[in-house]
Amino acid sequence: MASPVKTYRGNRASDVDAMFNEIARSLDARSEDESNESTNRGLLEDKQVVEPLSELIGIDPSVYRQINAALKAGSRHIMFYGPPGTGKTTIAQRVAGEISEQWKLITGSSDFTSQDVLGGYIPLADGKLKFFPGVLLENFDRPLIFDELNRCDIDKVIGPLFSVLSGQSTVLPYLSDPNDPESSRVEIRPKGTSNPPASYSPSSKWMIIATINSIDKASLYQMSYALTRRFAWIYVAEPSDADAFLREYLSRDLASEIPATSRSPLAEVWSAINDVRPIGAAPIIDVIRYVLGEVDGFDFFAPTDEEGLSMPLLDALSVYVFPMLDGILRDESDSLRDKIADALKLSQDARMLLSSRLIQLSI
Ligand SMILES: Nc1ncnc2c1ncn2[C@@H]1O[C@H](COP(=O)(O)OP(=O)(O)O)[C@@H](O)[C@H]1O
Ligand SMILES: [Mg+2]
């Protein structure tokens, strides 16, 4: 007899949660080793949840729903991915803070070596060698945020942890005492107590929270499937309503008076850019600060039909936003030029300037 097919309604929050739980359960290949009490119970205490961050505006509620469902379902590791500047690092820090007051953040870099990550021998003053643990082993007792994981060779960085992530022990190619050839080799164990330098084992507070900028699409595929499924992947999008974002940001953070009806030219520009390549709120906040530094009390909701009003905006976009558009297609740059020129009511001269800037970025 065929098993009954379960249907979830995407427009019902409780169904979406249930579906996410189901997916998390089926993806979570928990080994016997991992099915100890603390893993099953999830990382949060009963009733504890990660609340929406009040400082972030326009984050889709699904982000917090998925974080809490994943933690409840016992997912050990979370990957936040999405356009740059959407609040991924900020959210990662909050999640880590909920798990433990002590957490560590490291930022990915292309020159991370296995020594930095896992550990290796370091010569002491007396000429002897000693094994020093790398950043991953050092932080087995707390949540570790791996920020901008896409900037390093992902398999090189997390790959060595694969066996731990899948609940198996692994032996490193290092002697626990490099001066004694008979000493045991350094071992990573999925559970138990750490006994450095002979063995390292993650505590119940250990989790990896990683962030990836999805502008760099290639990095998403750089991770093997086996590694990918050890993480709960949570997408953090740009605010879906640019105008509403500006309204809230400007009225709340800057206490500006906002007219109820008119649409912000900057919001129109941001929406047009998002159609080509989504970008988060962070660079837009930079634009706002830049413009306010140039023109005291600048009205972001008034038409910018004078050069004195459109130029500061265009300059700020040029400084903080256009660099993120590097590599757009020529067609995209042409249509973006038209949309930005219309939104900002640019003069012919300013339009030419914008055009050449965007063409430089395009391929
Ligand atoms: N939706 C948002 N609302 C308000 N501020 C935001 C928002 N998204 C990002 N920011 C601000 O932008 C800055 C950078 O955010 P960050 O968390 O580093 O983004 P990401 O890691 O996605 O690049 C932070 O100061 C953050 O408060
Ligand atoms: Mg970040």
Coordinates of C-alpha atoms and ligand atoms in Angstrom, one line a residue:
M1 CA 0.0 0.0 0.0
A2 CA 1.3 3.4 -0.9
S3 CA 2.1 5.6 2.1
P4 CA -0.2 8.6 2.5
V5 CA 1.1 11.9 0.9
K6 CA 1.3 14.8 3.3
T7 CA 0.2 18.2 2.0
Y8 CA 1.4 21.4 3.5
R9 CA -0.1 24.8 2.8
G10 CA 2.5 27.4 2.0
N11 CA 0.3 30.3 3.2
R12 CA -0.1 28.9 6.7
A13 CA 2.7 29.6 9.1
S14 CA 2.0 26.5 11.1
D15 CA 2.1 24.3 8.0
V16 CA 5.4 26.0 6.9
D17 CA 6.9 25.3 10.3
A18 CA 5.7 21.7 10.1
M19 CA 7.1 21.3 6.6
F20 CA 10.4 22.8 7.6
N21 CA 10.7 20.5 10.6
E22 CA 9.9 17.5 8.4
I23 CA 12.6 18.6 5.9
A24 CA 15.1 19.2 8.6
R25 CA 14.4 15.8 10.1
S26 CA 14.8 14.0 6.8
L27 CA 18.0 15.9 5.9
D28 CA 19.5 15.5 9.3
A29 CA 21.4 12.3 9.0
R30 CA 21.9 11.9 12.7
S31 CA 24.4 9.1 13.4
E32 CA 24.1 7.1 16.5
D33 CA 26.9 9.0 18.1
E34 CA 25.0 12.2 17.6
S35 CA 21.7 11.1 18.9
N36 CA 22.7 11.8 22.4
E37 CA 20.4 13.7 24.7
S38 CA 21.6 17.2 24.1
T39 CA 21.4 16.9 20.3
N40 CA 17.9 15.6 20.3
R41 CA 16.7 18.2 22.7
G42 CA 18.0 21.0 20.4
L43 CA 20.4 23.7 21.4
L44 CA 17.8 26.0 23.0
E45 CA 16.3 25.4 26.4
D46 CA 12.6 24.7 26.5
K47 CA 10.5 27.7 25.5
Q48 CA 13.6 29.7 24.7
V49 CA 13.4 31.3 21.2
V50 CA 15.5 33.7 19.1
E51 CA 13.3 36.8 19.0
P52 CA 13.2 39.1 15.9
L53 CA 16.0 41.7 16.1
S54 CA 14.5 45.1 16.7
E55 CA 17.4 46.9 15.0
L56 CA 16.8 45.1 11.7
I57 CA 14.0 46.4 9.6
G58 CA 12.1 44.4 7.0
I59 CA 13.5 40.9 7.8
D60 CA 11.0 38.3 6.6
P61 CA 9.4 36.5 9.6
S62 CA 10.4 33.2 7.9
V63 CA 14.0 33.8 8.9
Y64 CA 13.2 33.7 12.6
R65 CA 10.7 30.9 12.2
Q66 CA 13.3 28.8 10.4
I67 CA 16.0 29.6 12.9
N68 CA 13.8 28.5 15.8
A69 CA 12.5 25.4 14.0
A70 CA 16.0 24.3 13.0
L71 CA 17.3 24.7 16.6
K72 CA 14.3 22.9 18.0
A73 CA 14.7 20.1 15.5
G74 CA 18.2 19.6 16.8
S75 CA 20.1 21.1 13.8
R76 CA 23.6 21.8 15.1
H77 CA 24.8 24.0 12.3
I78 CA 23.2 26.9 10.5
M79 CA 24.2 28.6 7.3
F80 CA 22.9 32.1 6.6
Y81 CA 23.1 33.0 3.0
G82 CA 21.8 35.9 0.9
P83 CA 22.8 39.2 -0.7
P84 CA 25.5 41.3 1.0
G85 CA 24.4 43.7 3.7
T86 CA 21.1 42.0 4.6
G87 CA 21.9 41.5 8.3
K88 CA 23.3 37.9 8.2
T89 CA 26.3 38.6 10.4
T90 CA 24.1 40.5 12.9
I91 CA 21.6 37.6 13.0
A92 CA 24.4 35.0 13.4
Q93 CA 25.7 36.9 16.4
R94 CA 22.3 37.0 18.0
V95 CA 21.8 33.3 17.5
A96 CA 25.2 32.5 18.9
G97 CA 24.5 34.8 21.9
E98 CA 21.3 32.9 22.6
I99 CA 23.2 29.6 22.8
S100 CA 26.0 30.9 24.9
E101 CA 27.4 34.1 26.2
Q102 CA 30.8 33.0 25.0
W103 CA 31.0 32.7 21.3
K104 CA 33.6 33.4 18.7
L105 CA 33.5 35.0 15.3
I106 CA 36.1 34.5 12.6
T107 CA 36.0 36.0 9.2
G108 CA 36.8 33.8 6.2
S109 CA 39.9 34.6 4.2
S110 CA 41.4 33.0 1.1
D111 CA 44.7 32.5 2.9
F112 CA 43.3 30.4 5.7
T113 CA 45.5 27.3 6.0
S114 CA 44.8 24.0 7.6
Q115 CA 47.2 25.1 10.4
D116 CA 45.0 28.1 11.1
V117 CA 41.9 26.0 11.1
L118 CA 42.8 22.7 12.6
G119 CA 46.2 23.3 14.1
G120 CA 49.8 22.3 13.7
Y121 CA 53.3 22.4 15.1
I122 CA 54.8 25.6 16.3
P123 CA 58.5 25.8 17.4
L124 CA 59.1 26.9 21.0
A125 CA 62.0 29.0 22.2
D126 CA 64.0 25.9 23.2
G127 CA 63.7 24.6 19.7
K128 CA 61.2 21.9 20.5
L129 CA 57.9 21.6 18.6
K130 CA 54.5 21.7 20.2
F131 CA 51.0 21.0 18.7
F132 CA 48.8 24.1 18.9
P133 CA 45.1 23.7 18.1
G134 CA 43.7 25.9 15.3
V135 CA 40.6 28.1 15.6
L136 CA 38.1 25.2 15.1
L137 CA 39.5 23.0 17.8
E138 CA 40.1 25.9 20.1
N139 CA 36.4 26.9 20.0
F140 CA 34.9 23.4 20.5
D141 CA 33.3 24.7 23.8
R142 CA 31.2 27.5 22.2
P143 CA 29.3 28.6 19.1
L144 CA 31.6 29.5 16.3
I145 CA 30.6 32.0 13.7
F146 CA 32.3 31.5 10.4
D147 CA 31.6 34.8 8.8
E148 CA 31.9 35.1 5.0
L149 CA 32.8 31.4 4.6
N150 CA 32.6 32.0 0.9
R151 CA 35.9 33.9 1.1
C152 CA 37.9 30.8 1.9
D153 CA 38.2 27.4 0.4
I154 CA 35.2 25.9 2.1
D155 CA 36.1 22.2 1.8
K156 CA 39.6 23.0 3.1
V157 CA 38.2 24.8 6.1
I158 CA 35.2 22.7 7.1
G159 CA 36.2 19.5 5.2
P160 CA 38.5 18.3 8.0
L161 CA 35.5 18.6 10.4
F162 CA 33.4 16.5 8.2
S163 CA 33.9 13.3 10.2
V164 CA 32.9 15.2 13.4
L165 CA 29.9 16.6 11.7
S166 CA 28.9 13.1 10.7
G167 CA 29.6 11.7 14.2
Q168 CA 32.9 9.9 13.5
S169 CA 36.3 10.3 15.0
T170 CA 39.2 11.4 12.9
V171 CA 42.9 11.2 13.5
L172 CA 45.1 14.1 12.5
P173 CA 48.5 13.7 10.9
Y174 CA 50.1 15.2 14.0
L175 CA 51.8 13.6 17.0
S176 CA 50.3 14.8 20.3
D177 CA 54.0 15.3 21.4
P178 CA 56.1 15.9 18.3
N179 CA 59.2 15.3 20.3
D180 CA 58.2 11.8 21.1
P181 CA 57.7 9.6 18.1
E182 CA 55.9 7.1 20.3
S183 CA 53.2 9.5 21.3
S184 CA 49.6 9.1 20.1
R185 CA 48.4 11.2 17.2
V186 CA 46.0 14.1 17.8
E187 CA 42.4 12.9 17.5
I188 CA 39.1 14.7 17.0
R189 CA 36.2 12.8 18.6
P190 CA 32.5 13.7 18.0
K191 CA 31.7 13.4 21.7
G192 CA 33.3 12.9 25.1
T193 CA 35.7 15.1 26.9
S194 CA 38.6 17.0 25.4
N195 CA 42.0 15.9 26.5
P196 CA 44.4 18.2 24.7
P197 CA 46.6 17.8 22.9
A198 CA 45.8 14.1 22.6
S199 CA 42.1 14.6 21.8
Y200 CA 39.6 17.3 21.1
S201 CA 35.9 16.9 21.4
P202 CA 33.0 19.5 20.9
S203 CA 30.9 20.4 23.9
S204 CA 27.2 20.6 23.9
K205 CA 27.4 24.3 23.2
W206 CA 29.4 23.9 20.0
M207 CA 27.7 24.8 16.8
I208 CA 28.9 26.3 13.6
I209 CA 27.0 29.3 12.3
A210 CA 28.3 30.3 8.9
T211 CA 27.4 33.1 6.6
I212 CA 27.8 33.2 2.8
N213 CA 27.2 36.1 0.4
S214 CA 25.1 34.6 -2.4
I215 CA 26.4 37.3 -4.7
D216 CA 29.2 34.9 -5.1
K217 CA 27.1 32.1 -6.5
A218 CA 30.0 29.8 -7.2
S219 CA 30.8 29.4 -3.5
L220 CA 27.4 27.8 -2.9
Y221 CA 28.3 25.0 -5.2
Q222 CA 31.8 24.7 -3.9
M223 CA 30.4 22.7 -0.9
S224 CA 29.9 19.1 -1.4
Y225 CA 26.4 17.7 -1.0
A226 CA 27.5 15.7 2.0
L227 CA 28.7 18.8 3.7
T228 CA 25.8 20.9 2.6
R229 CA 23.3 18.7 4.3
R230 CA 24.9 19.1 7.7
F231 CA 23.6 22.6 7.8
A232 CA 20.2 24.2 8.0
W233 CA 20.3 26.8 5.2
I234 CA 18.4 30.0 5.9
Y235 CA 18.1 32.6 3.3
V236 CA 18.2 36.2 4.4
A237 CA 16.8 38.4 1.7
E238 CA 16.9 42.1 1.1
P239 CA 13.8 44.0 2.5
S240 CA 11.0 43.3 0.1
D241 CA 9.6 46.8 0.2
A242 CA 12.4 49.4 -0.3
D243 CA 10.1 52.3 0.3
A244 CA 8.7 50.9 3.5
F245 CA 12.2 50.2 4.7
L246 CA 13.3 53.8 4.1
R247 CA 10.2 55.1 5.8
E248 CA 10.8 53.1 8.9
Y249 CA 14.5 53.6 9.0
L250 CA 14.4 57.4 8.5
S251 CA 11.5 57.9 10.9
R252 CA 12.9 55.7 13.6
D253 CA 16.6 56.0 13.5
L254 CA 16.8 59.6 12.3
A255 CA 13.5 61.0 13.6
S256 CA 12.8 62.6 10.2
E257 CA 9.3 63.7 9.3
I258 CA 8.0 61.5 6.5
P259 CA 5.2 62.5 4.1
A260 CA 2.5 59.8 3.9
T261 CA 2.2 59.6 0.2
S262 CA 5.2 60.5 -1.9
R263 CA 7.6 57.7 -2.9
S264 CA 11.3 58.0 -2.2
P265 CA 13.6 58.4 -5.2
L266 CA 16.2 56.4 -3.4
A267 CA 13.7 53.5 -2.8
E268 CA 13.0 53.5 -6.6
V269 CA 16.7 53.3 -7.3
W270 CA 17.2 50.5 -4.8
S271 CA 14.3 48.5 -6.2
A272 CA 15.7 48.9 -9.7
I273 CA 19.1 47.7 -8.5
N274 CA 17.5 44.7 -6.7
D275 CA 16.0 43.6 -10.0
V276 CA 19.5 43.3 -11.4
R277 CA 21.4 42.2 -8.4
P278 CA 19.8 42.2 -4.9
I279 CA 21.7 44.2 -2.2
G280 CA 20.8 44.5 1.4
A281 CA 20.1 47.5 3.6
A282 CA 23.7 48.0 4.8
P283 CA 25.0 49.9 1.7
I284 CA 21.7 51.9 1.5
I285 CA 22.2 53.0 5.1
D286 CA 25.7 54.1 4.1
V287 CA 24.2 56.1 1.2
I288 CA 21.8 57.8 3.6
R289 CA 24.6 58.7 6.0
Y290 CA 26.7 60.1 3.2
V291 CA 24.0 62.2 1.8
L292 CA 23.0 63.6 5.2
G293 CA 26.7 64.4 5.8
E294 CA 26.7 66.5 2.6
V295 CA 23.2 68.1 2.9
D296 CA 21.9 68.7 6.3
G297 CA 18.3 67.6 6.7
F298 CA 18.1 66.1 3.2
D299 CA 14.6 65.1 2.3
F300 CA 14.7 61.5 0.9
F301 CA 11.0 61.7 0.0
A302 CA 11.1 64.9 -2.1
P303 CA 11.7 64.8 -5.9
T304 CA 15.4 65.4 -6.7
D305 CA 14.7 67.8 -9.5
E306 CA 17.7 70.0 -8.8
E307 CA 21.3 69.2 -9.3
G308 CA 22.0 70.1 -5.7
L309 CA 19.7 67.3 -4.6
S310 CA 20.4 64.5 -7.1
M311 CA 24.2 64.9 -7.1
P312 CA 24.8 63.9 -3.5
L313 CA 22.6 60.8 -4.0
L314 CA 24.4 59.9 -7.2
D315 CA 27.8 60.4 -5.6
A316 CA 26.8 58.3 -2.6
L317 CA 25.5 55.5 -4.9
S318 CA 28.7 55.7 -6.7
V319 CA 30.8 55.3 -3.6
Y320 CA 28.8 52.6 -1.8
V321 CA 26.5 50.8 -4.2
F322 CA 27.8 50.7 -7.7
P323 CA 31.0 48.8 -6.7
M324 CA 28.6 45.9 -5.8
L325 CA 27.3 45.8 -9.4
D326 CA 30.7 44.9 -10.9
G327 CA 30.2 42.4 -13.7
I328 CA 26.5 43.2 -14.6
L329 CA 25.6 42.7 -18.2
R330 CA 25.6 45.6 -20.7
D331 CA 21.8 45.3 -21.2
E332 CA 21.3 45.4 -17.4
S333 CA 23.5 48.5 -17.1
D334 CA 21.5 50.3 -19.9
S335 CA 18.2 49.6 -18.3
L336 CA 19.5 50.5 -14.8
R337 CA 20.8 53.8 -16.2
D338 CA 17.4 54.7 -17.5
K339 CA 15.6 53.7 -14.3
I340 CA 18.1 55.6 -12.1
A341 CA 18.1 58.7 -14.3
D342 CA 14.2 58.7 -14.2
A343 CA 14.0 58.2 -10.5
L344 CA 16.5 60.9 -9.7
K345 CA 15.3 63.2 -12.5
L346 CA 18.9 63.5 -13.7
S347 CA 20.0 66.3 -16.0
Q348 CA 21.6 65.3 -19.4
D349 CA 25.1 65.8 -18.0
A350 CA 24.5 63.7 -14.9
R351 CA 22.9 61.0 -17.0
M352 CA 26.0 60.8 -19.2
L353 CA 28.2 60.5 -16.1
L354 CA 26.0 57.7 -14.7
S355 CA 26.0 56.0 -18.0
S356 CA 29.8 55.9 -18.2
R357 CA 30.1 54.7 -14.6
L358 CA 27.7 51.8 -15.2
I359 CA 29.3 50.9 -18.5
Q360 CA 32.7 50.6 -16.7
L361 CA 31.1 48.0 -14.4
S362 CA 29.4 46.0 -17.0
I363 CA 30.8 43.1 -19.1
Ligands
LIG1 N1 17.3 45.1 7.4 C1 18.1 45.9 8.1 N2 17.6 46.9 8.9 C2 18.5 47.8 9.5 N3 19.8 47.7 9.5 C3 20.3 46.7 8.7 C4 19.5 45.8 8.0 N4 20.4 44.9 7.3 C5 21.6 45.3 7.7 N5 21.6 46.3 8.5 C6 22.8 47.0 9.1 O1 23.8 46.9 8.2 C7 25.0 46.6 8.9 C8 25.7 45.4 8.2 O2 24.9 44.2 8.4 P1 25.5 42.8 8.4 O3 24.8 42.0 9.5 O4 27.0 42.9 8.5 O5 25.0 42.3 7.0 P2 25.6 41.0 6.2 O6 26.3 40.1 7.1 O7 24.4 40.3 5.6 O8 26.5 41.6 5.1 C9 24.7 46.3 10.3 O9 25.0 47.4 11.1 C10 23.2 46.2 10.3 O10 22.6 46.7 11.5
MG2 MG 28.4 39.7 7.0

